[in-house]
Amino acid sequence: MNIGEFARLGGVSTRMLRHYDGIGVLKPANVDPYSGRRSYDVAQLPVLNRLVALKGLGFSLDEVGVLLSEGVDPAELHGMLRLRQAEFERRVRQDRHALGRVTARLRLIEQETQVTTQIETIELQLELT
């Protein structure tokens, strides 16, 4: 299939496929020697899916290239995704905790401002009487 069809099926841009080819992470099945047009085989789709998943896990393209060349089976990828999921969940918990602290501090500041305003109002009333 041509690069456009493969990109669409893989959920990436043709530009990314050209980049992956250029750095040797995912070579097309065939390149026409005269036109330079790339074509891919449907059997390469799982490799592209693993590449995208590994990138989503935060691996660099160099690391992805090594992992793909060594062969990452679906069970390993599943385990890696579970670890990444746990890391994101930990970060979310930390961020929620930090958000709670910021919210509490904002409430204190707002209460302080209200008290200061009330005191100033009382002082002004006392001066006027």
PDB file of C-alpha atoms in Angstrom:
ATOM      1  CA  MET A   1       0.000   0.000   0.000  1.00  0.00           C
ATOM      2  CA  ASN A   2       1.185   3.541  -0.570  1.00  0.00           C
ATOM      3  CA  ILE A   3       2.507   5.754   2.199  1.00  0.00           C
ATOM      4  CA  GLY A   4      -0.752   7.711   2.517  1.00  0.00           C
ATOM      5  CA  GLU A   5      -2.864   4.609   3.044  1.00  0.00           C
ATOM      6  CA  PHE A   6      -0.382   3.184   5.537  1.00  0.00           C
ATOM      7  CA  ALA A   7      -0.219   6.470   7.432  1.00  0.00           C
ATOM      8  CA  ARG A   8      -4.006   6.641   7.637  1.00  0.00           C
ATOM      9  CA  LEU A   9      -4.276   3.060   8.896  1.00  0.00           C
ATOM     10  CA  GLY A  10      -1.526   3.662  11.438  1.00  0.00           C
ATOM     11  CA  GLY A  11      -2.871   6.999  12.639  1.00  0.00           C
ATOM     12  CA  VAL A  12       0.315   8.909  11.819  1.00  0.00           C
ATOM     13  CA  SER A  13       1.279  11.454   9.203  1.00  0.00           C
ATOM     14  CA  THR A  14       3.164  10.654   6.021  1.00  0.00           C
ATOM     15  CA  ARG A  15       5.775  13.113   7.261  1.00  0.00           C
ATOM     16  CA  MET A  16       6.337  10.952  10.350  1.00  0.00           C
ATOM     17  CA  LEU A  17       6.674   7.828   8.213  1.00  0.00           C
ATOM     18  CA  ARG A  18       9.301   9.589   6.106  1.00  0.00           C
ATOM     19  CA  HIS A  19      11.086  10.609   9.298  1.00  0.00           C
ATOM     20  CA  TYR A  20      10.953   7.054  10.678  1.00  0.00           C
ATOM     21  CA  ASP A  21      12.394   5.826   7.375  1.00  0.00           C
ATOM     22  CA  GLY A  22      15.106   8.492   7.421  1.00  0.00           C
ATOM     23  CA  ILE A  23      16.361   7.516  10.863  1.00  0.00           C
ATOM     24  CA  GLY A  24      15.980   3.797  10.161  1.00  0.00           C
ATOM     25  CA  VAL A  25      13.291   3.032  12.739  1.00  0.00           C
ATOM     26  CA  LEU A  26      10.670   1.880  10.226  1.00  0.00           C
ATOM     27  CA  LYS A  27      11.769   1.288   6.664  1.00  0.00           C
ATOM     28  CA  PRO A  28       9.150   0.901   3.935  1.00  0.00           C
ATOM     29  CA  ALA A  29       8.704  -2.536   2.405  1.00  0.00           C
ATOM     30  CA  ASN A  30       9.631  -1.094  -0.967  1.00  0.00           C
ATOM     31  CA  VAL A  31      10.994   2.148  -2.409  1.00  0.00           C
ATOM     32  CA  ASP A  32      10.649   2.739  -6.133  1.00  0.00           C
ATOM     33  CA  PRO A  33      14.204   3.416  -7.361  1.00  0.00           C
ATOM     34  CA  TYR A  34      13.020   5.905  -9.985  1.00  0.00           C
ATOM     35  CA  SER A  35      10.317   7.900  -8.206  1.00  0.00           C
ATOM     36  CA  GLY A  36      11.406   7.347  -4.590  1.00  0.00           C
ATOM     37  CA  ARG A  37       7.822   6.463  -3.675  1.00  0.00           C
ATOM     38  CA  ARG A  38       7.547   4.409  -0.552  1.00  0.00           C
ATOM     39  CA  SER A  39       5.157   1.506  -0.123  1.00  0.00           C
ATOM     40  CA  TYR A  40       4.396  -0.490   2.969  1.00  0.00           C
ATOM     41  CA  ASP A  41       3.108  -3.957   3.651  1.00  0.00           C
ATOM     42  CA  VAL A  42       0.082  -4.498   5.904  1.00  0.00           C
ATOM     43  CA  ALA A  43       2.307  -6.788   7.995  1.00  0.00           C
ATOM     44  CA  GLN A  44       4.260  -3.656   9.036  1.00  0.00           C
ATOM     45  CA  LEU A  45       1.223  -2.178  10.757  1.00  0.00           C
ATOM     46  CA  PRO A  46       1.836  -3.972  14.091  1.00  0.00           C
ATOM     47  CA  VAL A  47       5.407  -2.627  14.046  1.00  0.00           C
ATOM     48  CA  LEU A  48       4.101   0.907  13.514  1.00  0.00           C
ATOM     49  CA  ASN A  49       1.581   0.422  16.321  1.00  0.00           C
ATOM     50  CA  ARG A  50       4.360  -0.722  18.670  1.00  0.00           C
ATOM     51  CA  LEU A  51       6.502   2.223  17.600  1.00  0.00           C
ATOM     52  CA  VAL A  52       3.715   4.697  18.385  1.00  0.00           C
ATOM     53  CA  ALA A  53       2.955   2.966  21.695  1.00  0.00           C
ATOM     54  CA  LEU A  54       6.609   3.018  22.756  1.00  0.00           C
ATOM     55  CA  LYS A  55       6.867   6.697  21.839  1.00  0.00           C
ATOM     56  CA  GLY A  56       3.775   7.265  23.960  1.00  0.00           C
ATOM     57  CA  LEU A  57       5.577   5.585  26.839  1.00  0.00           C
ATOM     58  CA  GLY A  58       8.250   8.257  26.634  1.00  0.00           C
ATOM     59  CA  PHE A  59      10.943   6.269  24.874  1.00  0.00           C
ATOM     60  CA  SER A  60      13.182   8.173  22.480  1.00  0.00           C
ATOM     61  CA  LEU A  61      13.202   7.126  18.843  1.00  0.00           C
ATOM     62  CA  ASP A  62      16.692   5.692  19.344  1.00  0.00           C
ATOM     63  CA  GLU A  63      15.382   3.562  22.212  1.00  0.00           C
ATOM     64  CA  VAL A  64      12.326   2.591  20.175  1.00  0.00           C
ATOM     65  CA  GLY A  65      14.587   1.478  17.337  1.00  0.00           C
ATOM     66  CA  VAL A  66      16.547  -0.782  19.675  1.00  0.00           C
ATOM     67  CA  LEU A  67      13.391  -2.204  21.258  1.00  0.00           C
ATOM     68  CA  LEU A  68      11.833  -2.892  17.869  1.00  0.00           C
ATOM     69  CA  SER A  69      14.970  -4.519  16.513  1.00  0.00           C
ATOM     70  CA  GLU A  70      15.135  -6.742  19.604  1.00  0.00           C
ATOM     71  CA  GLY A  71      11.438  -7.531  19.211  1.00  0.00           C
ATOM     72  CA  VAL A  72       8.847  -6.393  21.719  1.00  0.00           C
ATOM     73  CA  ASP A  73       6.053  -8.904  21.944  1.00  0.00           C
ATOM     74  CA  PRO A  74       2.486  -7.855  22.815  1.00  0.00           C
ATOM     75  CA  ALA A  75       2.772  -9.178  26.389  1.00  0.00           C
ATOM     76  CA  GLU A  76       5.894  -7.083  27.028  1.00  0.00           C
ATOM     77  CA  LEU A  77       4.250  -4.034  25.491  1.00  0.00           C
ATOM     78  CA  HIS A  78       1.175  -4.625  27.640  1.00  0.00           C
ATOM     79  CA  GLY A  79       3.353  -4.756  30.755  1.00  0.00           C
ATOM     80  CA  MET A  80       5.170  -1.582  29.764  1.00  0.00           C
ATOM     81  CA  LEU A  81       1.879   0.201  29.194  1.00  0.00           C
ATOM     82  CA  ARG A  82       0.623  -0.946  32.612  1.00  0.00           C
ATOM     83  CA  LEU A  83       3.761   0.482  34.246  1.00  0.00           C
ATOM     84  CA  ARG A  84       3.297   3.761  32.389  1.00  0.00           C
ATOM     85  CA  GLN A  85      -0.365   3.834  33.440  1.00  0.00           C
ATOM     86  CA  ALA A  86       0.669   3.395  37.079  1.00  0.00           C
ATOM     87  CA  GLU A  87       3.177   6.235  36.732  1.00  0.00           C
ATOM     88  CA  PHE A  88       0.520   8.562  35.301  1.00  0.00           C
ATOM     89  CA  GLU A  89      -1.881   7.609  38.099  1.00  0.00           C
ATOM     90  CA  ARG A  90       0.824   8.407  40.674  1.00  0.00           C
ATOM     91  CA  ARG A  91       1.416  11.804  39.050  1.00  0.00           C
ATOM     92  CA  VAL A  92      -2.312  12.541  39.039  1.00  0.00           C
ATOM     93  CA  ARG A  93      -2.499  11.744  42.775  1.00  0.00           C
ATOM     94  CA  GLN A  94       0.463  14.034  43.437  1.00  0.00           C
ATOM     95  CA  ASP A  95      -1.064  16.807  41.340  1.00  0.00           C
ATOM     96  CA  ARG A  96      -4.429  16.450  43.117  1.00  0.00           C
ATOM     97  CA  HIS A  97      -2.656  16.735  46.449  1.00  0.00           C
ATOM     98  CA  ALA A  98      -0.752  19.827  45.280  1.00  0.00           C
ATOM     99  CA  LEU A  99      -3.988  21.314  43.939  1.00  0.00           C
ATOM    100  CA  GLY A 100      -5.629  20.758  47.326  1.00  0.00           C
ATOM    101  CA  ARG A 101      -2.774  22.623  49.051  1.00  0.00           C
ATOM    102  CA  VAL A 102      -3.020  25.531  46.600  1.00  0.00           C
ATOM    103  CA  THR A 103      -6.802  25.693  47.014  1.00  0.00           C
ATOM    104  CA  ALA A 104      -6.469  25.724  50.813  1.00  0.00           C
ATOM    105  CA  ARG A 105      -3.856  28.485  50.628  1.00  0.00           C
ATOM    106  CA  LEU A 106      -6.123  30.536  48.356  1.00  0.00           C
ATOM    107  CA  ARG A 107      -8.973  30.194  50.852  1.00  0.00           C
ATOM    108  CA  LEU A 108      -6.707  31.416  53.659  1.00  0.00           C
ATOM    109  CA  ILE A 109      -5.608  34.401  51.609  1.00  0.00           C
ATOM    110  CA  GLU A 110      -9.213  35.240  50.718  1.00  0.00           C
ATOM    111  CA  GLN A 111     -10.247  34.971  54.379  1.00  0.00           C
ATOM    112  CA  GLU A 112      -7.298  37.158  55.373  1.00  0.00           C
ATOM    113  CA  THR A 113      -8.357  39.765  52.822  1.00  0.00           C
ATOM    114  CA  GLN A 114     -11.942  39.692  54.101  1.00  0.00           C
ATOM    115  CA  VAL A 115     -10.805  40.099  57.715  1.00  0.00           C
ATOM    116  CA  THR A 116      -8.455  42.940  56.774  1.00  0.00           C
ATOM    117  CA  THR A 117     -11.270  44.674  54.891  1.00  0.00           C
ATOM    118  CA  GLN A 118     -13.630  44.238  57.850  1.00  0.00           C
ATOM    119  CA  ILE A 119     -11.032  45.643  60.268  1.00  0.00           C
ATOM    120  CA  GLU A 120     -10.404  48.642  58.008  1.00  0.00           C
ATOM    121  CA  THR A 121     -14.159  49.269  57.777  1.00  0.00           C
ATOM    122  CA  ILE A 122     -14.525  49.142  61.583  1.00  0.00           C
ATOM    123  CA  GLU A 123     -11.526  51.475  62.052  1.00  0.00           C
ATOM    124  CA  LEU A 124     -12.974  53.902  59.542  1.00  0.00           C
ATOM    125  CA  GLN A 125     -16.357  53.857  61.316  1.00  0.00           C
ATOM    126  CA  LEU A 126     -14.625  54.476  64.656  1.00  0.00           C
ATOM    127  CA  GLU A 127     -12.747  57.440  63.198  1.00  0.00           C
ATOM    128  CA  LEU A 128     -15.963  58.929  61.867  1.00  0.00           C
ATOM    129  CA  THR A 129     -17.752  58.714  65.207  1.00  0.00           C
TER     130      THR A 129
END
